[in-house]
CSV table of C-alpha atoms and ligand atoms in Angstrom, one decimal:
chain,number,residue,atom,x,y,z
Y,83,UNK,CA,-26.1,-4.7,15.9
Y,84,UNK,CA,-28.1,-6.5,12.7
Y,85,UNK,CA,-25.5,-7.3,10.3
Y,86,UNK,CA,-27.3,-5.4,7.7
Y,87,UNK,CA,-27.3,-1.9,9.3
Y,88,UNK,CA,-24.2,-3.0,10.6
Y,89,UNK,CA,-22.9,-3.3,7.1
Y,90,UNK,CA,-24.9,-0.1,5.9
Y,91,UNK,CA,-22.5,2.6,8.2
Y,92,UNK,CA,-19.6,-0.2,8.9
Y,93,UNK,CA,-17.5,1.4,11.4
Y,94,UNK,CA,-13.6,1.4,10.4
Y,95,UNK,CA,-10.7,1.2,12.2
Y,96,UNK,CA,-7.7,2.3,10.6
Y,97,UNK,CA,-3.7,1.2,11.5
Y,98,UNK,CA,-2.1,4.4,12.6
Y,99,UNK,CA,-1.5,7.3,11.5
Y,100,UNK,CA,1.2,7.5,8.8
Y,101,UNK,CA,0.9,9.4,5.3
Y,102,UNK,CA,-1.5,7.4,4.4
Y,103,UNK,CA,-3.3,6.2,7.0
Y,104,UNK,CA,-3.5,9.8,7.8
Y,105,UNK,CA,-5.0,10.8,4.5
Y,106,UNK,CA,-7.7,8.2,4.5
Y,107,UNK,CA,-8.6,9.2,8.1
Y,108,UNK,CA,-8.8,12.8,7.1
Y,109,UNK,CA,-11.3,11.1,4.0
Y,110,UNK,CA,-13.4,10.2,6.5
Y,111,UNK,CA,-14.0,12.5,8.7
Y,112,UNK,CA,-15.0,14.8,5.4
Y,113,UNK,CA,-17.2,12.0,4.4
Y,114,UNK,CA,-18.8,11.8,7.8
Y,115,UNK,CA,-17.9,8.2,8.1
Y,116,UNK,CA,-17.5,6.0,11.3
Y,117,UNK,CA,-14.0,5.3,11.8
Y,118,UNK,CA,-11.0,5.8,14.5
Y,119,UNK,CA,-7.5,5.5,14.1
Y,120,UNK,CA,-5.5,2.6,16.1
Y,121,UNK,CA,-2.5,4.3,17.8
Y,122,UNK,CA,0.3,3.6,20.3
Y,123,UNK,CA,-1.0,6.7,22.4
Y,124,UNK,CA,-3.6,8.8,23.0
Y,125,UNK,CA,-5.1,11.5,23.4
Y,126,UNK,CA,-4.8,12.7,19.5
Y,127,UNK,CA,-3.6,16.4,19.3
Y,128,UNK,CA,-4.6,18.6,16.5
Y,129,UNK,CA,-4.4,17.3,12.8
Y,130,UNK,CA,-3.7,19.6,10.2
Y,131,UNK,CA,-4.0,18.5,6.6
Y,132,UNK,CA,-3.1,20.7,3.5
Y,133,UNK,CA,-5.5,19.2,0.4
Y,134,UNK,CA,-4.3,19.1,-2.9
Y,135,UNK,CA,-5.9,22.2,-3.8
Y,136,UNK,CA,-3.8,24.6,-0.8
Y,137,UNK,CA,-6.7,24.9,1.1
Y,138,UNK,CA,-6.0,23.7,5.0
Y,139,UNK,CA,-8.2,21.6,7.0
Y,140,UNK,CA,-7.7,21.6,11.3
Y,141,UNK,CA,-9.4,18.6,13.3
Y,142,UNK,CA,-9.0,16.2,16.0
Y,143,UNK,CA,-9.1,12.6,14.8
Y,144,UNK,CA,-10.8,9.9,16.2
Y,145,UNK,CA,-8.7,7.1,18.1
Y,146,UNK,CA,-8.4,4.8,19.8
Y,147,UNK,CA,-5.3,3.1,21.5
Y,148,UNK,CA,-4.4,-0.1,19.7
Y,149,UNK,CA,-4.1,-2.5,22.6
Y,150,UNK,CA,-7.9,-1.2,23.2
Y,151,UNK,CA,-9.8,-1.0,19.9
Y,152,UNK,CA,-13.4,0.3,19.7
Y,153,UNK,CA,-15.6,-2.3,17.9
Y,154,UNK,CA,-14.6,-2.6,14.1
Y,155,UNK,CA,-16.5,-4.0,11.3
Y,156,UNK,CA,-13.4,-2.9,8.6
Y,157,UNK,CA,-10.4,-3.3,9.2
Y,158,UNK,CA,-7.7,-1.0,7.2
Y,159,UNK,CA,-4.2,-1.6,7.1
Y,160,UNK,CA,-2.1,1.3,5.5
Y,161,UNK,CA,1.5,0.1,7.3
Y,162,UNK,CA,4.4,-1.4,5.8
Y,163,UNK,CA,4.6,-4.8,4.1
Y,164,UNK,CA,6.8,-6.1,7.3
Y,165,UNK,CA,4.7,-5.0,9.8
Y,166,UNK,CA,1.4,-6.4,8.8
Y,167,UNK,CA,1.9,-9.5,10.6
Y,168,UNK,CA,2.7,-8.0,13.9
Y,169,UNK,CA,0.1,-5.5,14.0
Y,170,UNK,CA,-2.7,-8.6,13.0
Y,171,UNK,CA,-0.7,-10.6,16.0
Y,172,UNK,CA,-1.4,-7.5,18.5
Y,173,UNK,CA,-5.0,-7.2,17.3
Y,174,UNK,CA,-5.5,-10.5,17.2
Y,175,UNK,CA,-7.6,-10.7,20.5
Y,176,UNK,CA,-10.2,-8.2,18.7
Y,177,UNK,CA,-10.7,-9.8,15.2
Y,178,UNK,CA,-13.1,-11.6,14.3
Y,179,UNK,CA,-14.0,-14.0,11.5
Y,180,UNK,CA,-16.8,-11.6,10.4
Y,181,UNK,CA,-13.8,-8.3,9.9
Y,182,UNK,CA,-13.3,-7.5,7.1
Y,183,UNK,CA,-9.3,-6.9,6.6
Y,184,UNK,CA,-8.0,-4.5,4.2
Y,185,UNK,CA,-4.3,-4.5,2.7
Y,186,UNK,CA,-2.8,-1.4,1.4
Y,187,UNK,CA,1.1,-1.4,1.0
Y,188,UNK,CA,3.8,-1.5,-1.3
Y,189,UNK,CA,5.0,-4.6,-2.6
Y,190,UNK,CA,3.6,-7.9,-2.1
Y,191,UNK,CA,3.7,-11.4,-0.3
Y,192,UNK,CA,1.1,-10.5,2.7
Y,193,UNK,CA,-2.1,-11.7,1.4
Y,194,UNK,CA,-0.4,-15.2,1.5
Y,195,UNK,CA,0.7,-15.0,4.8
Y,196,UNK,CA,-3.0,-13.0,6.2
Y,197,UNK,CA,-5.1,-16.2,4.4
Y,198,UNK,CA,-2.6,-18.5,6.6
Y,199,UNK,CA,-3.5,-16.8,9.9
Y,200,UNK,CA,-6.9,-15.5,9.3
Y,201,UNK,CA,-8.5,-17.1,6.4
Y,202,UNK,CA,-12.4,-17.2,7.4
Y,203,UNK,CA,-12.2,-13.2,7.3
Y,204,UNK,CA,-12.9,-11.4,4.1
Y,205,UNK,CA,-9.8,-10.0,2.9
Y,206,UNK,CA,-9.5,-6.8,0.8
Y,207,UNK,CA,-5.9,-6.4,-1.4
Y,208,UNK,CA,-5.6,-2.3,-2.6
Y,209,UNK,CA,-3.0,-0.3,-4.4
Y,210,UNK,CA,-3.2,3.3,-4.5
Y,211,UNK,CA,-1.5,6.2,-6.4
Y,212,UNK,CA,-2.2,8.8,-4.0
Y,213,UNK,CA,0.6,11.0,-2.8
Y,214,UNK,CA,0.8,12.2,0.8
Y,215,UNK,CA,3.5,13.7,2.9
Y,216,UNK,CA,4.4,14.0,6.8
Y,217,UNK,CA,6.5,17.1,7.6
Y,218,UNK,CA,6.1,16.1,11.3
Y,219,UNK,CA,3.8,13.9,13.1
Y,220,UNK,CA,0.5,16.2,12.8
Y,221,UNK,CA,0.8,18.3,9.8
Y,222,UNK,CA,0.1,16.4,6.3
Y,223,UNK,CA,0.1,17.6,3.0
Y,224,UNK,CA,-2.2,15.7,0.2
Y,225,UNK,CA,0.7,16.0,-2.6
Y,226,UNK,CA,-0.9,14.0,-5.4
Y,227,UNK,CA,-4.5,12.8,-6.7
Y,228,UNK,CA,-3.7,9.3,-7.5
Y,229,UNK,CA,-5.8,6.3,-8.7
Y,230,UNK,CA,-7.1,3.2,-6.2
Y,231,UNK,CA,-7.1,-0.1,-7.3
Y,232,UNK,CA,-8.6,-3.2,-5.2
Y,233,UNK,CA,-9.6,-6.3,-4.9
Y,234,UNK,CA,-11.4,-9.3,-2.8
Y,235,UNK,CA,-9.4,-12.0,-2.1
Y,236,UNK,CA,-11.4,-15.5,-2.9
Y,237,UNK,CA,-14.9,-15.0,-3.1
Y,238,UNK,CA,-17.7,-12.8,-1.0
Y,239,UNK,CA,-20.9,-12.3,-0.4
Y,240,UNK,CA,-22.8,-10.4,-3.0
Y,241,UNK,CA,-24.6,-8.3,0.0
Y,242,UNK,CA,-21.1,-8.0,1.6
Y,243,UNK,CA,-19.6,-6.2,-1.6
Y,244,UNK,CA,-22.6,-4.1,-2.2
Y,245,UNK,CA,-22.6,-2.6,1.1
Y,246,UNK,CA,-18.8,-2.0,1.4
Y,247,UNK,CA,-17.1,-1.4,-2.1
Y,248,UNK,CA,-19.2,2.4,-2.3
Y,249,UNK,CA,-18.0,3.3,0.7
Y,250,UNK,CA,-14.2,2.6,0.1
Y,251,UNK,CA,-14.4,3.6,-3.6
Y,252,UNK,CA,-15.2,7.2,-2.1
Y,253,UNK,CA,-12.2,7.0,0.0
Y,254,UNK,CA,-9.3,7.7,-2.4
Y,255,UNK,CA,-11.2,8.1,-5.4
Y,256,UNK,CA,-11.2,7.3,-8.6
Y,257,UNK,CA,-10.9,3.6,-7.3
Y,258,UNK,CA,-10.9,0.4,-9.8
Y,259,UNK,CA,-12.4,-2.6,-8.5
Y,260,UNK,CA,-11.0,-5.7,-9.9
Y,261,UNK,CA,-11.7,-9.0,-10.4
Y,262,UNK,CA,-8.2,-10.5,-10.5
Y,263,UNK,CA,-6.4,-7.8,-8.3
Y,264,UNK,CA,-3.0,-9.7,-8.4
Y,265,UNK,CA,-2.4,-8.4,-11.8
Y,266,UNK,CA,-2.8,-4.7,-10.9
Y,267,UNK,CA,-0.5,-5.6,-7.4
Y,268,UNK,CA,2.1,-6.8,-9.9
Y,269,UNK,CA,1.8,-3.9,-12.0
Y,270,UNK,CA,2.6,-1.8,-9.0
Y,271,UNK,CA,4.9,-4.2,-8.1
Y,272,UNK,CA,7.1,-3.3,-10.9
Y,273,UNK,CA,7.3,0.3,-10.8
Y,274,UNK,CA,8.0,-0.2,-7.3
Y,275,UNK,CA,11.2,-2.4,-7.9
Y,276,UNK,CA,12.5,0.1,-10.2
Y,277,UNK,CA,11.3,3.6,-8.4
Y,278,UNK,CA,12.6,2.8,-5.1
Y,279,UNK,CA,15.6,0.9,-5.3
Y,280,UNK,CA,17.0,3.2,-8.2
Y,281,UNK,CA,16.3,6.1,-5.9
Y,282,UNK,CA,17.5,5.0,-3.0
Y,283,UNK,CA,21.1,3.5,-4.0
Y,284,UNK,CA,21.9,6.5,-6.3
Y,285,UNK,CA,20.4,9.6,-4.4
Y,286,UNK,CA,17.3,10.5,-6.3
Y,287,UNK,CA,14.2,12.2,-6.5
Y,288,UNK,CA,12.1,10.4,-8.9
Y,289,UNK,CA,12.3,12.0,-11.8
Y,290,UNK,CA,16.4,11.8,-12.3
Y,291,UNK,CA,15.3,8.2,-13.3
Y,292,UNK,CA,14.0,9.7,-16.8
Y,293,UNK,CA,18.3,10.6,-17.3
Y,294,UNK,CA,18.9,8.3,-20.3
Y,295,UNK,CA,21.5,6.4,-18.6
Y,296,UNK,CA,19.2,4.5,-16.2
Y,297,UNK,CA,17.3,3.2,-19.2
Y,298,UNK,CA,19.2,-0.1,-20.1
Y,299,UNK,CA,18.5,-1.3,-16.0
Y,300,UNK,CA,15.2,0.4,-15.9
Y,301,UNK,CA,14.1,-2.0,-19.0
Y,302,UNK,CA,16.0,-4.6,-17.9
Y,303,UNK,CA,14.6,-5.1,-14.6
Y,304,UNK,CA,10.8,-4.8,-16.1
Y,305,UNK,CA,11.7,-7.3,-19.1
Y,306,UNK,CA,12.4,-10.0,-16.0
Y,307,UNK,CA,9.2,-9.0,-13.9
Y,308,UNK,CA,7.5,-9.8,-17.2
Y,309,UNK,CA,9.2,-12.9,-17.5
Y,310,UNK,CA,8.0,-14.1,-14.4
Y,311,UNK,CA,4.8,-12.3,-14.8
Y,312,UNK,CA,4.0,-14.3,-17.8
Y,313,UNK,CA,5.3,-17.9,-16.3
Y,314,UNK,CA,2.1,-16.8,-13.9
Y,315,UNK,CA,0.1,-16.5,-17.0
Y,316,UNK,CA,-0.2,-13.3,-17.2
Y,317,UNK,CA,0.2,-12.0,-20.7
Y,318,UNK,CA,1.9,-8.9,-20.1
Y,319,UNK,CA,4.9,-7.5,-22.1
Y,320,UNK,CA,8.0,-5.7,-20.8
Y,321,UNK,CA,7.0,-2.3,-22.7
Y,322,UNK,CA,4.3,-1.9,-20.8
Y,323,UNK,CA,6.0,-2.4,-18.0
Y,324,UNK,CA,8.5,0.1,-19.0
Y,325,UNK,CA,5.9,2.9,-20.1
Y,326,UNK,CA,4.2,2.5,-16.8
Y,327,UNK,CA,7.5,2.9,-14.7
Y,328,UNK,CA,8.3,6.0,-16.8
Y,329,UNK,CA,4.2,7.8,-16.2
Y,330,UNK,CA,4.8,7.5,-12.8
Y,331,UNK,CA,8.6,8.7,-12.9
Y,332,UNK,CA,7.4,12.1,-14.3
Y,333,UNK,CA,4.0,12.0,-12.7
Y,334,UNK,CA,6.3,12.1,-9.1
Y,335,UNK,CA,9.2,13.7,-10.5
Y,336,UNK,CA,9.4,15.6,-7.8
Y,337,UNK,CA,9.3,13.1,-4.7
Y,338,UNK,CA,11.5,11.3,-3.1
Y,339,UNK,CA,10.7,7.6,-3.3
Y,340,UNK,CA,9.5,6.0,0.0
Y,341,UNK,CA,12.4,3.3,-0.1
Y,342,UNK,CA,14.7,6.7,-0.5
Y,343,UNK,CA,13.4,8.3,2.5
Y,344,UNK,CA,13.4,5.0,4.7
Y,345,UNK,CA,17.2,5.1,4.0
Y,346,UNK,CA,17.7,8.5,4.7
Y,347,UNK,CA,15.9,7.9,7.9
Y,348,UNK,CA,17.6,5.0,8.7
Y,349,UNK,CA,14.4,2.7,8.8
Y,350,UNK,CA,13.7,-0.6,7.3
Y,351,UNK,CA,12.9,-0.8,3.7
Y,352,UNK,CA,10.7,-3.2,2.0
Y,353,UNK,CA,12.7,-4.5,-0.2
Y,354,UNK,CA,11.8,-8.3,0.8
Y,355,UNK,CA,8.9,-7.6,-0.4
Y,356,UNK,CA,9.1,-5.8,-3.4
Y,357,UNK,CA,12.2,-6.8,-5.4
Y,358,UNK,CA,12.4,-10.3,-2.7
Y,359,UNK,CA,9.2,-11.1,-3.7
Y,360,UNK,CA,10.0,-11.2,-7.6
Y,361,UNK,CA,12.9,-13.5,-6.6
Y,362,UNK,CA,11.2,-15.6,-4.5
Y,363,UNK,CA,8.6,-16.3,-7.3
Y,364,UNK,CA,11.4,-16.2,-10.3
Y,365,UNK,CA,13.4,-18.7,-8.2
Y,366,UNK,CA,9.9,-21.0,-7.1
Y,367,UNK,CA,9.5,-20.8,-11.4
Y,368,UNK,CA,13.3,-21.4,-12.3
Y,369,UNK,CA,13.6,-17.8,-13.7
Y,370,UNK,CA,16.6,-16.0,-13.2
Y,371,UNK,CA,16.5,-12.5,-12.2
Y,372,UNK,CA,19.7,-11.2,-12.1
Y,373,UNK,CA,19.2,-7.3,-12.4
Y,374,UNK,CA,16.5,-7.6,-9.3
Y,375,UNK,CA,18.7,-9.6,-7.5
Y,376,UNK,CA,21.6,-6.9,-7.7
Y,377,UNK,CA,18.8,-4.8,-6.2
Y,378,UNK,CA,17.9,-6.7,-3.5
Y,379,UNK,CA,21.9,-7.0,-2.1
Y,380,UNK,CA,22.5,-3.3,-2.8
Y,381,UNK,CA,19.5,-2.4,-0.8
Y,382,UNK,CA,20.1,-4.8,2.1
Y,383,UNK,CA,24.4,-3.6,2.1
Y,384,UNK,CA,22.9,0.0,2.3
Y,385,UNK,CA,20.1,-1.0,5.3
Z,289,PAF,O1,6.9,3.9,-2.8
Z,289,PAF,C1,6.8,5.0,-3.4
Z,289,PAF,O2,7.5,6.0,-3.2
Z,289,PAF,C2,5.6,5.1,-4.4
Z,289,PAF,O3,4.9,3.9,-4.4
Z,289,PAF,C3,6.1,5.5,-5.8
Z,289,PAF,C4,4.9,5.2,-6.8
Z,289,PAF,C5,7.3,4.7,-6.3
Z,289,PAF,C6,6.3,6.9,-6.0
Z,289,PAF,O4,7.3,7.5,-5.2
């Protein structure tokens, strides 16, 4: 196919077919767009998806079974931090330098190692807000209208950002495109060492955070992400932070953090990459983190 029609509908292939994954896919089949799932098995049964409004949506997703991909131009990864590397590895016979590979997890320290293994291919970084919820393996519930926030990694092709950035901004909309998308991963980054450690250690849904007597380590912990925040040069002050942790305590007051429920279920958290990665960059920058560094062990005794 020319690469400019090619670019015009872009097929995607999205990475399975978990909260968010599943959301997205439900996206865009509404939006008529080209896309399939990549799964461990097919055939796909019945999806049904409850949107944010009650009303309930029945379909049969497209797939296609991971080891055998139908041709991509976009590829989207909504998996865990840890298993972006493996699921690149098992694609890897199928990528080529012309994909375009989207990141959309909590936490950070993947678009380091991606540019390592694959750095001729675009590479999208994304953060989103969105709340989405998997009673069981084909029934999802939209829980919360959130906010999108991405970013290109290096520099791209005008022609290549035209043609793509409308069709993901409609995806899980309102979406921010940013220039420097590093700063709005660290913003995340910090609610997301608070949120989901807190929650998981002492037993919480979300909003028990907002109990005054989490406030000293709640401010504490953001006052050392700033720290290392602003030996990055970002100018950024710990009261932000802090205000932005507490939105999104009461905006999900009542959910269960994802590090909460990976506990519960006994799967792996990603801590190593949320609270690790602040200590790997405070310790890279002579910073000590001590309150994140509590979080980190606690987490990994609990795993
Ligand atoms: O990981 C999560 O659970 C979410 O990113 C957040 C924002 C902390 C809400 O629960």
């Amino acid at each position: 196919m020319q690469v400019k029609s090619r670019l015009k509908f872009p097929t995607l292939a999205i990475v399975g077919k978990g909260a968010i994954g599943g959301l997205m896919g439900f996206k865009c089949h509404q939006l008529g767009y080209n896309y399939q799932h990549l799964v461990k098995t097919q055939p796909q049964p019945l999806f049904k998806v409850t949107d944010i409004t009650g009303v309930s949506h029945s379909f049969t997703p497209n797939a296609s079974v991971i080891t055998q991909p139908n041709p991509f131009d976009l590829l989207i990864l909504p998996v865990k931090a840890y298993q972006v590397m493996s699921v690149l590895e098992q694609l890897a016979p199928f990528i080529e330098p012309h994909h375009i590979i989207m990141l959309l997890h909590n936490g950070m320290g993947t678009i380091e190692q991606v540019k390592e293994k694959l750095p001729n291919n675009p590479l999208i970084a994304a953060t989103t807000s969105y709340g989405a919820f998997k009673p069981d393996a084909n029934t999802l519930l939209e829980t919360g209208l959130g906010q999108t926030h991405l970013g290109w990694i290096g520099s791209v092709d005008i022609t290549l950002k035209q043609a793509i950035e409308p069709i993901l901004s409609a995806l899980l909309p309102p979406s921010h495109w940013h220039q420097d998308i590093a700063l709005a991963l660290w913003k995340k980054l910090a609610i997301n060492s608070v949120i989901n450690p807190l929650t998981a250690i002492h037993n919480l849904k979300n909003g028990e955070l907002a109990d005054i007597k989490y406030n000293a380590n709640i401010s504490n912990i953001c006052l050392e992400i700033s720290t290392v925040m602003r030996a990055l040069d970002y100018s950024i002050d710990s009261t932000e932070l802090i205000k932005n942790v507490q939105q999104v305590i009461s905006a999900t007051a009542n959910n269960y953090s994802s590090m909460h429920q990976d506990l519960k279920f006994k799967r792996h958290t990603e801590i190593e990459f949320i609270n690790g990665y602040v200590i790997s960059k405070a310790t890279e920058l002579n910073i000590k983190v001590p309150h994140n560094q509590r979080l980190l062990e606690q987490i990994r005794q609990l795993e």
